[in-house]
Tab-separated table of C-alpha atoms (C1' of nucleotides) in Angstrom:
chain	number	residue	atom	x	y	z
A	23	MET	CA	0.089	-0.190	-0.051
A	24	PRO	CA	2.861	1.975	-1.551
A	25	GLU	CA	2.175	6.310	-1.340
A	26	LEU	CA	3.846	8.385	1.020
A	27	PRO	CA	2.364	7.844	4.578
A	28	GLU	CA	2.756	4.084	3.772
A	29	VAL	CA	6.545	4.195	2.783
A	30	GLU	CA	7.060	6.868	6.308
A	31	SER	CA	5.493	3.785	8.022
A	32	TYR	CA	8.097	1.940	6.522
A	33	ALA	CA	10.742	4.102	7.345
A	34	ARG	CA	10.121	4.364	10.556
A	35	TYR	CA	9.911	0.149	11.081
A	36	PHE	CA	13.106	0.265	9.251
A	37	ALA	CA	14.587	2.422	12.006
A	38	ARG	CA	12.281	1.152	14.854
A	39	HIS	CA	13.841	-2.258	14.253
A	40	ALA	CA	16.821	-3.025	10.884
A	41	LEU	CA	19.381	-0.729	13.067
A	42	ASN	CA	22.776	-0.690	13.952
A	43	GLN	CA	23.203	-5.019	13.512
A	44	PRO	CA	25.341	-6.495	11.309
A	45	ILE	CA	24.591	-7.688	7.636
A	46	THR	CA	25.588	-11.802	7.676
A	47	ARG	CA	24.028	-12.274	3.971
A	48	ALA	CA	21.749	-10.069	2.185
A	49	ASP	CA	19.606	-13.047	0.173
A	50	VAL	CA	18.272	-11.049	-3.112
A	51	ARG	CA	15.402	-14.704	-3.976
A	52	ASP	CA	14.130	-13.054	-7.199
A	53	GLU	CA	16.909	-10.534	-8.552
A	54	ARG	CA	14.378	-9.194	-10.780
A	55	ILE	CA	13.561	-6.513	-7.954
A	56	LEU	CA	17.487	-5.744	-8.423
A	57	GLY	CA	17.610	-2.310	-10.629
A	58	GLU	CA	21.458	-1.841	-11.846
A	59	ILE	CA	23.090	-3.312	-9.748
A	60	ARG	CA	23.762	-7.261	-10.537
A	61	LYS	CA	23.263	-9.658	-7.470
A	62	ASP	CA	26.479	-11.050	-6.389
A	63	ALA	CA	28.226	-7.094	-5.901
A	64	PHE	CA	24.573	-5.736	-4.388
A	65	ALA	CA	25.342	-8.788	-1.403
A	66	ARG	CA	28.568	-7.970	-1.629
A	67	LYS	CA	28.669	-4.457	-0.611
A	68	LEU	CA	26.213	-5.217	2.535
A	69	LYS	CA	27.570	-7.874	3.527
A	70	GLY	CA	29.857	-7.010	6.798
A	71	GLY	CA	28.103	-3.814	7.172
A	72	ALA	CA	25.141	-2.429	9.306
A	73	PHE	CA	22.027	-0.006	8.369
A	74	THR	CA	22.833	2.809	9.648
A	75	SER	CA	20.173	5.625	9.355
A	76	VAL	CA	16.833	5.992	7.515
A	77	ARG	CA	15.503	8.616	5.301
A	78	ARG	CA	12.604	9.436	3.368
A	79	HIS	CA	11.804	10.901	0.570
A	80	GLY	CA	8.153	10.956	-1.323
A	81	LYS	CA	7.697	7.236	-1.564
A	82	HIS	CA	11.371	6.490	-2.372
A	83	LEU	CA	13.177	5.383	1.415
A	84	PHE	CA	16.618	5.068	1.330
A	85	ALA	CA	18.450	3.447	4.165
A	86	GLU	CA	22.319	4.161	4.987
A	87	VAL	CA	25.604	1.632	5.918
A	88	ALA	CA	27.658	4.413	6.562
A	89	ALA	CA	30.809	2.053	6.347
A	90	LYS	CA	30.848	0.370	3.179
A	91	LYS	CA	29.684	4.225	2.524
A	92	THR	CA	26.465	4.113	0.781
A	93	TRP	CA	22.851	3.570	0.908
A	94	LEU	CA	19.818	1.152	0.418
A	95	HIS	CA	17.135	2.694	-2.424
A	96	LEU	CA	14.305	0.617	-2.143
A	97	HIS	CA	10.971	2.008	-3.910
A	98	PHE	CA	7.961	-0.647	-3.388
A	99	GLY	CA	6.232	-0.401	-6.570
A	100	MET	CA	2.939	-1.523	-6.045
A	101	SER	CA	2.891	-4.318	-3.671
A	102	GLY	CA	5.482	-3.908	-1.522
A	103	ASP	CA	6.468	-4.233	2.301
A	104	LEU	CA	8.661	-4.749	5.167
A	105	ALA	CA	8.572	-7.335	6.984
A	106	TYR	CA	10.991	-7.747	10.126
A	107	TYR	CA	11.049	-11.073	11.857
A	108	ARG	CA	12.982	-13.674	14.427
A	109	ASP	CA	12.489	-17.485	12.879
A	110	PRO	CA	13.107	-17.993	9.016
A	111	LYS	CA	9.356	-19.911	8.999
A	112	GLU	CA	7.840	-15.757	8.870
A	113	ALA	CA	9.867	-15.471	5.823
A	114	PRO	CA	6.562	-13.540	4.047
A	115	ARG	CA	5.554	-15.905	1.150
A	116	PHE	CA	6.637	-13.359	-1.428
A	117	ALA	CA	10.175	-12.268	-0.136
A	118	ARG	CA	12.505	-10.990	-2.978
A	119	ILE	CA	15.367	-10.020	-0.722
A	120	VAL	CA	16.372	-11.020	3.105
A	121	PHE	CA	18.854	-9.489	5.057
A	122	ASP	CA	20.659	-11.624	7.856
A	123	PHE	CA	21.685	-10.290	10.772
A	124	ALA	CA	24.277	-10.733	13.134
A	125	GLY	CA	21.691	-11.321	16.137
A	126	GLY	CA	19.446	-13.482	13.971
A	127	ALA	CA	16.781	-11.803	12.835
A	128	HIS	CA	16.066	-11.295	9.314
A	129	LEU	CA	13.823	-7.975	7.399
A	130	ALA	CA	12.793	-9.014	4.280
A	131	PHE	CA	12.108	-6.625	1.487
A	132	GLU	CA	8.355	-8.600	0.186
A	133	ASP	CA	6.603	-7.534	-3.057
A	134	MET	CA	4.491	-9.888	-4.875
A	135	ARG	CA	3.950	-7.688	-8.389
A	136	LEU	CA	8.127	-7.604	-8.598
A	137	PHE	CA	6.697	-3.780	-9.647
A	138	GLY	CA	8.900	-2.215	-6.907
A	139	VAL	CA	13.017	-1.562	-7.270
A	140	ALA	CA	16.155	-2.964	-4.731
A	141	ASP	CA	19.336	-0.077	-5.649
A	142	LEU	CA	22.104	0.786	-3.781
A	143	VAL	CA	22.735	4.541	-4.107
A	144	SER	CA	26.055	7.179	-3.023
A	145	SER	CA	23.145	9.304	-1.655
A	146	PRO	CA	19.985	10.230	-1.129
A	147	ASP	CA	20.259	13.361	-2.342
A	148	SER	CA	21.724	12.238	-5.966
A	149	PHE	CA	19.315	10.109	-6.620
A	150	ILE	CA	16.685	12.630	-5.741
A	151	ALA	CA	18.138	14.962	-8.069
A	152	ASP	CA	19.287	12.361	-11.151
A	153	ARG	CA	15.806	11.370	-10.460
A	154	GLY	CA	14.524	15.371	-10.875
A	155	LEU	CA	12.254	14.903	-8.305
A	156	GLY	CA	9.845	17.283	-6.695
A	157	PRO	CA	9.199	18.485	-3.056
A	158	ASP	CA	8.211	16.173	-0.411
A	159	PRO	CA	5.038	17.733	0.393
A	160	LEU	CA	5.914	17.353	4.523
A	161	ASP	CA	9.478	18.722	4.217
A	162	PRO	CA	9.325	21.678	6.630
A	163	LYS	CA	10.364	23.305	3.958
A	164	PHE	CA	7.974	22.949	1.682
A	165	THR	CA	5.348	26.238	2.263
A	166	PHE	CA	2.528	26.863	0.522
A	167	SER	CA	4.262	29.648	-1.210
A	168	ARG	CA	7.172	26.820	-3.089
A	169	PHE	CA	3.549	24.590	-3.595
A	170	ALA	CA	1.640	28.038	-6.103
A	171	GLU	CA	5.016	27.894	-7.863
A	172	LEU	CA	4.627	24.496	-8.550
A	173	LEU	CA	1.531	25.255	-10.468
A	174	GLU	CA	2.986	28.549	-12.043
A	175	ARG	CA	2.608	28.557	-15.791
A	176	ARG	CA	1.587	24.834	-15.705
A	177	ARG	CA	-2.199	23.606	-17.682
A	178	GLY	CA	-3.977	20.379	-17.455
A	179	ALA	CA	-5.871	18.771	-14.551
A	180	ILE	CA	-5.015	19.518	-11.177
A	181	LYS	CA	-4.230	15.151	-10.050
A	182	SER	CA	-2.402	14.727	-13.287
A	183	LEU	CA	0.217	17.817	-11.993
A	184	LEU	CA	-0.306	15.914	-8.673
A	185	MET	CA	0.561	12.228	-9.435
A	186	THR	CA	3.643	14.460	-11.555
A	187	GLN	CA	6.941	12.622	-8.818
A	188	GLU	CA	9.237	15.373	-11.126
A	189	VAL	CA	6.145	18.002	-9.619
A	190	ILE	CA	5.070	16.726	-5.861
A	191	ALA	CA	7.117	13.781	-4.945
A	192	GLY	CA	5.157	11.493	-2.844
A	193	LEU	CA	1.824	11.023	-3.272
A	194	GLY	CA	-0.360	8.597	-5.853
A	195	ASN	CA	-3.845	6.897	-7.252
A	196	LEU	CA	-5.456	7.547	-3.222
A	197	TRP	CA	-4.359	10.358	-1.429
A	198	VAL	CA	-4.325	12.842	-4.702
A	199	ASP	CA	-8.032	11.824	-5.193
A	200	GLU	CA	-8.917	11.577	-0.989
A	201	THR	CA	-6.782	15.402	-1.243
A	202	LEU	CA	-8.953	17.174	-3.354
A	203	TYR	CA	-12.324	15.410	-2.379
A	204	LEU	CA	-11.238	17.413	1.079
A	205	ALA	CA	-9.983	20.805	-0.724
A	206	SER	CA	-13.708	19.775	-3.003
A	207	ILE	CA	-12.006	20.685	-5.995
A	208	HIS	CA	-12.985	18.395	-9.090
A	209	PRO	CA	-10.361	16.611	-10.351
A	210	ARG	CA	-10.099	17.425	-13.694
A	211	ARG	CA	-9.842	21.197	-12.666
A	212	PRO	CA	-7.148	23.393	-14.886
A	213	ILE	CA	-4.574	23.944	-12.875
A	214	ASP	CA	-4.729	27.954	-15.168
A	215	ARG	CA	-8.923	27.946	-13.260
A	216	ILE	CA	-7.739	27.310	-9.837
A	217	THR	CA	-7.798	30.420	-7.415
A	218	LYS	CA	-5.409	31.483	-4.724
A	219	PRO	CA	-7.966	30.070	-1.853
A	220	GLU	CA	-8.136	27.347	-3.757
A	221	MET	CA	-4.550	26.456	-3.513
A	222	ARG	CA	-4.218	26.615	0.078
A	223	ALA	CA	-7.724	24.315	0.425
A	224	ILE	CA	-4.986	22.440	-1.332
A	225	TYR	CA	-2.070	22.087	0.012
A	226	THR	CA	-3.844	22.283	3.694
A	227	SER	CA	-5.276	19.701	2.590
A	228	MET	CA	-2.555	17.922	1.330
A	229	ARG	CA	0.013	18.317	4.519
A	230	ARG	CA	-2.539	17.821	6.949
A	231	LEU	CA	-4.196	13.855	5.361
A	232	LEU	CA	-0.343	12.458	4.623
A	233	GLY	CA	-0.173	13.696	8.448
A	234	ASP	CA	-3.302	11.391	9.801
A	235	VAL	CA	-2.282	9.412	7.727
A	236	ILE	CA	1.043	8.280	8.902
A	237	ALA	CA	-0.334	9.097	12.570
A	238	ARG	CA	-3.279	6.236	12.082
A	239	HIS	CA	-1.270	3.788	10.505
A	240	GLU	CA	0.818	4.376	13.245
A	241	ARG	CA	-1.692	2.958	16.025
A	242	GLY	CA	-3.801	1.312	13.471
A	243	GLY	CA	-6.892	2.982	12.860
A	244	LYS	CA	-9.370	2.949	10.282
A	245	MET	CA	-9.915	6.196	8.376
A	246	PRO	CA	-12.673	8.520	9.215
A	247	ALA	CA	-16.429	7.117	8.053
A	248	LYS	CA	-16.609	10.728	5.950
A	249	SER	CA	-13.786	9.954	3.722
A	250	LEU	CA	-13.719	9.799	0.229
A	251	TYR	CA	-10.960	6.203	1.063
A	252	GLU	CA	-14.709	4.582	2.553
A	253	HIS	CA	-16.822	5.545	-0.358
A	254	ARG	CA	-15.014	4.012	-3.069
A	255	GLU	CA	-17.462	3.237	-5.703
A	256	VAL	CA	-19.763	4.183	-8.423
A	257	GLY	CA	-23.146	5.896	-7.007
A	258	ASP	CA	-22.142	5.685	-2.816
A	259	ARG	CA	-23.294	9.224	-0.934
A	260	CYS	CA	-21.161	11.328	-0.183
A	261	PRO	CA	-21.032	12.056	3.515
A	262	ARG	CA	-20.111	15.126	3.103
A	263	CYS	CA	-23.104	16.657	1.335
A	264	GLY	CA	-25.289	13.883	0.025
A	265	GLY	CA	-23.709	13.978	-3.709
A	266	THR	CA	-22.800	10.654	-5.798
A	267	ILE	CA	-19.515	9.315	-5.905
A	268	GLU	CA	-18.861	8.685	-9.708
A	269	ARG	CA	-15.600	7.557	-11.739
A	270	SER	CA	-13.339	8.246	-14.494
A	271	VAL	CA	-10.813	8.212	-15.687
A	272	VAL	CA	-7.338	10.530	-14.518
A	273	PHE	CA	-3.826	10.472	-15.208
A	274	GLY	CA	-4.512	6.817	-16.513
A	275	ARG	CA	-5.724	6.470	-13.188
A	276	THR	CA	-9.133	5.335	-11.490
A	277	THR	CA	-10.425	8.167	-10.588
A	278	TYR	CA	-13.141	8.947	-7.432
A	279	PHE	CA	-14.491	12.051	-7.067
A	280	CYS	CA	-18.083	13.492	-5.522
A	281	ALA	CA	-20.354	15.165	-8.702
A	282	LYS	CA	-21.827	17.421	-6.213
A	283	HIS	CA	-19.176	19.192	-3.631
A	284	GLN	CA	-16.013	18.669	-5.714
A	285	ARG	CA	-16.225	21.697	-7.913
B	9	DT	C1'	-12.220	-16.042	-17.492
B	10	DT	C1'	-11.983	-11.494	-17.127
B	11	DC	C1'	-11.226	-7.556	-14.876
B	12	DC	C1'	-9.008	-4.476	-11.559
B	13	DA	C1'	-5.062	-3.256	-8.657
B	14	DT	C1'	-2.332	2.116	-3.533
B	15	DG	C1'	3.379	2.408	-9.698
B	16	DT	C1'	6.411	3.460	-13.419
B	17	DT	C1'	8.252	4.613	-17.623
B	18	DC	C1'	7.606	5.199	-22.771
B	19	DC	C1'	6.204	5.706	-27.164
B	20	DG	C1'	3.420	8.517	-30.906
B	21	DC	C1'	0.881	11.573	-31.297
B	22	DA	C1'	-1.610	16.766	-30.633
C	23	DT	C1'	7.016	22.020	-25.189
C	24	DT	C1'	3.275	20.802	-22.457
C	25	DG	C1'	0.130	17.205	-21.306
C	26	DC	C1'	-2.554	12.973	-22.961
C	27	DG	C1'	-3.711	8.802	-23.979
C	28	DG	C1'	-2.361	3.543	-24.054
C	29	DA	C1'	0.528	0.057	-23.975
C	30	DA	C1'	3.548	-1.961	-21.206
C	31	DC	C1'	5.725	-4.553	-16.270
C	32	DA	C1'	3.442	-9.385	-13.067
C	33	DT	C1'	0.437	-11.117	-10.075
C	34	DG	C1'	-3.120	-12.258	-7.433
C	35	DG	C1'	-8.118	-11.827	-5.124
C	36	DA	C1'	-13.082	-10.210	-6.377
DNA sequence: TTCCATGTTCCGCA
DNA sequence: TTGCGGAACATGGA
């Protein structure tokens, strides 16, 4: 379930469990999950190191291996997840890489659909720059004026822009729909027809939503009954205004919205 | 059997 | 140059 809030939860999970334990083995069980690097080079570079810190940018997770001067980079695709466990029998069915630690524990990078990627990179900052990723919306430096700048001289549907990782890094289909629902903006609204107050509504809704979803992951709660998330079905009643939930395709993705209050 | 899925990339066209 | 539609990738669940 990996958009920004999910990856943030994975990053915290990684930091809580898998830091500062010597890596005795990096077992690549399906080489298709690797990016550029080959399986033996990946394993050789990590063996004997230890993860020392974790960073997240957008949907990307980075774990530093300071002694080896490298960072593990993970992208979770559509179905990626992490699992930390002691008994090897608990390994997830679709574990693509398993890190064995000296203390006897294991960290699995699982990804059923194999759209995820694992790689080694020299630093998160150089990766972000090379990839041309936009700012992370939860970065404290990501102010409203920076957000407004991103919308300048842009055309097209607001949903497409918010989904584009080179513009803003981290939002995906689900939480873009939820953001626009909260801000009462139609997903196809042309960017150049969004007013300043509406921009602020989008900015505020987006940041509050992402924080809420992260907090919810931490305590394992459901989304509120009033959320679009709980009503992603054609013909459902909008829990905020009683309008009808409709579906269309925007930016190639199934899009749900309230036909009444999202304009 | 068929359709759909929280992502990304590449190609062709306007 | 920018934006968009479509297809592809791999796999399981409804």
